[in-house]
Amino acid sequence: MRLVLKTNGLTKKYGKQIAVNNVNLNIEKGDIYGLIGKNGAGKTTIMKIVCGLIYQSQGDIQLFESSNLERSRKRMGCVIEQPALYPGMTARENLIYYDKLLGITDYGNVDEVLSLVGLQNTGKKKTKAFSIGMKQRLSIAISLLGNPDFLILDEPINGLDPSGIKEVRELLLKLNRENEITILISSHILGELAKIATKYGIIENGVLVDEFAAVELEKRCKKCLSLVVNDSEKAAYIIKNNIKSTDYKVFDKGKICIYDCLDIPEQINKELVENGVLVSILTLEGQDIESYFVKMMGGDK
């Protein structure tokens, strides 16, 4: 799989303070990569370094498997913090202004981008009259003017109401699936991020503590009935043939996890005991996605 972004030992220091510490990110073509961490964890700093807004103290960056960052950054778009929107101008006028800044003289891309983000019917409406969701979509539209292959978005759903969040979520999925744009996104709304991300990186105090695919997250948060028994081989036979479970796993030291049949713990216990298997522990394990992320970010400390 082709890598869109790879960092090696990425470090940023401000005096004695280390904002980003030896981070190795790997973002593949087609990813929606969710960068997760508390305020001050280093997310925005990483994004600014990748975009060339600030320079790293140590480490290397490759974009599109190239070290020629000046050329590769032309294939990127970004929304870091809030780009300046001119309140007395329409959406179209704002985009034409940014086209001029980019040196684009053919404004044919403006209507195309407006349509892409769902703002094609705003007409003469000034941006000062836009909702927060509309302003956020216009900000994303600005980042799309250069027809990027890679989009970096820092907290794009921050401050939005549920309908605004839904609008931005649907837009990002559309850009990823239909326009094949790889996306790096940070967000505090973890449950919402889980609806779109295909891969995650968790930052704590400037350190990348984990990086994993969305399918792995599902496994980590999967709920199960956890049993500790005195005879796991016999218990497994009963679970399969008497309980009719089709999704269970046997571990060491008599532990068994049952991933289906979660609603009949009493029946499982009764069946095992009546067939001569002693159950010393029977608990429901697993957690929701937000709880898992909070724990990974050091929230339980």
XYZ file of C-alpha atoms in Angstrom:
301
model
C 0.000 0.000 0.000
C 1.310 3.418 -0.983
C 2.145 5.715 1.938
C 0.822 9.286 1.782
C 2.558 10.415 4.982
C 5.404 8.838 6.896
C 7.203 10.520 9.776
C 10.332 9.139 11.376
C 11.367 10.344 14.829
C 9.386 13.581 14.420
C 10.248 15.856 17.353
C 9.431 19.467 18.173
C 10.979 21.328 21.112
C 10.195 24.779 22.450
C 13.163 25.479 24.678
C 13.199 22.665 27.222
C 9.576 21.729 26.531
C 9.044 18.796 24.144
C 5.751 19.273 22.288
C 6.185 16.286 19.949
C 8.447 13.421 20.943
C 9.855 10.928 18.406
C 6.586 10.338 16.529
C 6.388 7.759 13.717
C 3.130 8.187 11.774
C 2.145 5.949 8.862
C -0.817 7.105 6.775
C -1.707 5.060 3.707
C -3.535 6.146 0.564
C -7.283 6.006 1.182
C -7.054 6.292 4.965
C -9.238 8.502 7.108
C -6.706 8.746 9.910
C -8.026 9.935 13.258
C -5.405 11.666 15.407
C -6.593 11.579 19.008
C -5.274 13.248 22.150
C -6.094 15.733 24.884
C -5.598 19.480 24.453
C -1.866 20.153 24.375
C -1.004 16.540 23.485
C 0.740 17.628 20.262
C -1.877 16.974 17.563
C -1.946 20.477 16.079
C 1.851 20.754 16.290
C 2.233 17.577 14.211
C -0.238 18.869 11.634
C 1.513 22.251 11.408
C 4.885 20.546 10.858
C 3.472 18.333 8.099
C 1.886 21.378 6.408
C 5.149 23.363 6.643
C 3.722 26.032 8.956
C 6.424 25.306 11.551
C 9.616 23.248 11.386
C 10.499 20.152 13.363
C 13.486 20.103 15.722
C 14.398 16.563 14.711
C 13.123 13.773 12.504
C 12.121 13.282 8.887
C 8.923 13.573 6.865
C 7.998 11.869 3.617
C 4.922 12.886 1.642
C 3.735 10.577 -1.134
C 6.946 8.583 -0.545
C 9.060 11.616 -1.444
C 11.390 13.803 0.616
C 10.755 16.741 -1.740
C 8.266 18.382 0.608
C 7.933 21.640 -1.330
C 6.655 19.774 -4.361
C 4.594 17.230 -2.400
C 2.810 19.874 -0.305
C 1.217 21.197 -3.502
C -0.870 18.014 -3.420
C -2.192 18.851 0.069
C -4.991 20.938 1.495
C -5.401 21.862 5.133
C -7.676 23.530 7.661
C -5.658 24.220 10.794
C -7.381 26.416 13.306
C -9.840 28.641 11.436
C -8.960 30.146 8.042
C -9.979 33.750 7.570
C -13.412 34.050 6.003
C -14.416 37.480 4.809
C -17.861 38.137 6.372
C -18.937 40.748 3.825
C -18.245 38.400 0.887
C -20.244 35.506 -0.510
C -18.939 31.934 -0.487
C -18.033 32.270 -4.151
C -16.183 35.563 -3.603
C -14.225 34.030 -0.713
C -13.130 31.137 -2.910
C -12.117 33.437 -5.776
C -10.013 35.439 -3.309
C -8.200 32.278 -2.177
C -7.794 31.167 -5.803
C -5.923 34.415 -6.417
C -3.694 33.771 -3.404
C -2.878 30.334 -4.833
C -2.078 31.841 -8.220
C -5.063 30.141 -9.863
C -6.403 32.349 -12.653
C -9.146 30.060 -13.956
C -11.996 30.268 -11.467
C -13.849 27.318 -12.977
C -12.911 25.288 -9.904
C -14.977 27.532 -7.622
C -18.427 26.291 -8.677
C -17.165 22.717 -8.663
C -15.862 23.015 -5.091
C -18.996 24.820 -3.889
C -21.078 21.951 -5.272
C -18.777 19.419 -3.642
C -19.299 20.896 -0.160
C -23.008 21.583 -0.664
C -22.826 25.395 -0.809
C -23.742 25.836 -4.475
C -27.104 27.441 -3.668
C -25.919 30.132 -1.241
C -25.974 32.762 -4.018
C -25.510 36.317 -2.723
C -25.739 35.339 0.950
C -22.811 36.835 2.885
C -20.713 34.477 4.973
C -21.512 36.498 8.109
C -25.027 35.050 7.800
C -23.761 31.460 7.499
C -24.281 28.891 10.237
C -21.173 27.491 11.933
C -21.577 24.296 9.897
C -21.723 26.254 6.637
C -18.612 28.220 7.623
C -16.794 24.980 8.380
C -17.773 23.550 5.008
C -16.568 26.746 3.343
C -13.253 26.383 5.183
C -12.962 22.853 3.817
C -13.876 24.183 0.359
C -10.900 26.577 0.547
C -8.616 23.611 1.303
C -9.976 21.813 -1.788
C -9.202 24.579 -4.303
C -5.848 23.074 -5.263
C -7.498 19.690 -5.967
C -5.535 17.931 -3.190
C -4.885 14.215 -2.772
C -4.318 14.640 0.966
C -6.418 16.721 3.360
C -5.402 17.712 6.905
C -8.218 18.914 9.168
C -7.694 20.087 12.735
C -10.902 19.767 14.793
C -13.280 20.328 11.827
C -16.416 19.483 13.854
C -15.504 21.453 16.968
C -18.376 23.693 18.070
C -20.899 22.289 15.591
C -24.428 21.256 16.490
C -25.575 17.686 15.612
C -26.830 18.671 12.146
C -23.566 20.498 11.395
C -21.545 17.492 12.546
C -23.607 15.240 10.275
C -23.041 17.583 7.303
C -19.270 17.609 7.781
C -19.155 13.837 8.401
C -21.035 13.109 5.184
C -18.802 15.537 3.284
C -15.602 13.871 4.520
C -16.882 10.402 3.650
C -17.830 11.663 0.180
C -14.390 13.248 -0.371
C -12.710 10.047 0.743
C -14.842 7.566 -1.192
C -15.767 9.445 -4.354
C -12.774 11.759 -4.762
C -10.256 9.306 -3.269
C -8.811 11.935 -0.914
C -6.763 10.661 2.016
C -7.661 12.517 5.220
C -5.825 13.216 8.483
C -8.306 14.518 11.040
C -8.134 15.392 14.729
C -11.223 15.600 16.920
C -12.341 15.614 20.547
C -15.689 14.054 19.610
C -14.449 10.490 19.771
C -17.734 8.729 19.113
C -18.209 10.807 15.970
C -14.658 10.157 14.794
C -15.283 6.431 15.195
C -18.012 6.683 12.532
C -15.567 7.660 9.793
C -11.968 6.786 10.727
C -10.281 3.758 9.173
C -7.126 4.119 11.280
C -6.135 5.822 14.541
C -3.098 7.335 16.178
C -3.259 8.179 19.887
C -1.034 10.997 21.177
C -0.279 11.490 24.859
C 2.148 14.214 26.004
C 3.692 14.418 22.536
C 4.240 10.663 22.270
C 2.431 8.381 19.804
C 1.306 5.698 22.264
C -0.500 3.530 19.714
C -1.453 3.303 16.041
C -4.034 0.794 14.834
C -6.756 0.118 12.254
C -10.461 0.617 12.945
C -11.093 -3.135 12.702
C -8.611 -3.621 15.550
C -10.521 -1.063 17.630
C -13.696 -3.103 17.213
C -11.894 -6.157 18.561
C -10.445 -4.235 21.510
C -13.826 -2.834 22.514
C -15.812 -5.996 21.829
C -17.961 -7.025 24.778
C -17.820 -10.573 26.093
C -18.863 -12.779 28.975
C -15.610 -13.634 30.718
C -15.520 -16.892 32.671
C -12.861 -18.559 34.770
C -13.521 -22.305 35.138
C -11.735 -25.326 36.566
C -11.924 -27.325 33.303
C -11.758 -25.160 30.203
C -11.779 -28.076 27.754
C -15.019 -29.490 29.156
C -16.501 -25.986 29.482
C -15.722 -25.233 25.819
C -17.517 -28.431 24.762
C -20.623 -27.428 26.775
C -20.529 -23.841 25.473
C -20.391 -25.076 21.886
C -22.873 -27.946 22.065
C -25.284 -27.057 24.859
C -25.253 -23.244 24.771
C -24.809 -23.245 20.960
C -22.273 -20.400 21.026
C -20.471 -19.867 17.727
C -18.167 -17.073 18.889
C -16.015 -17.878 21.906
C -12.311 -18.156 22.694
C -10.374 -20.243 25.207
C -7.412 -18.638 26.975
C -4.854 -19.849 29.527
C -5.582 -20.447 33.226
C -9.178 -21.506 32.656
C -10.374 -18.253 31.101
C -13.014 -18.342 28.371
C -14.578 -15.365 26.586
C -18.003 -15.740 24.964
C -18.772 -12.982 22.427
C -22.322 -14.017 21.598
C -25.042 -15.170 24.030
C -24.320 -12.085 26.190
C -27.911 -11.917 27.425
C -28.015 -15.372 29.070
C -25.217 -15.419 31.696
C -27.412 -17.213 34.244
C -28.248 -20.009 31.775
C -24.563 -20.421 30.846
C -23.568 -20.633 34.513
C -26.382 -23.131 35.263
C -25.456 -25.323 32.283
C -21.786 -25.455 33.254
C -22.408 -26.159 36.950
C -24.987 -28.877 36.226
C -22.409 -30.584 33.997
C -19.717 -30.585 36.662
C -17.770 -27.437 35.674
C -16.989 -25.024 38.517
C -17.273 -21.349 37.608
C -15.213 -19.084 39.885
C -15.693 -15.836 37.907
C -18.416 -14.729 35.476
C -18.351 -11.062 34.420
C -19.230 -8.867 31.446
C -16.045 -7.361 29.975
C -15.462 -4.757 27.285
C -16.066 -1.034 27.028
C -17.461 1.575 24.672
C -15.148 3.280 22.217
C -14.993 6.628 24.022
C -14.059 4.957 27.322
C -11.321 3.027 25.548
C -9.865 6.183 23.971
C -9.990 8.085 27.270
C -8.127 5.241 28.963
C -5.508 5.160 26.173
C -5.005 8.928 26.465
C -4.186 8.567 30.154
C -7.641 9.579 31.343
C -7.654 6.925 34.058
C -4.535 8.339 35.724
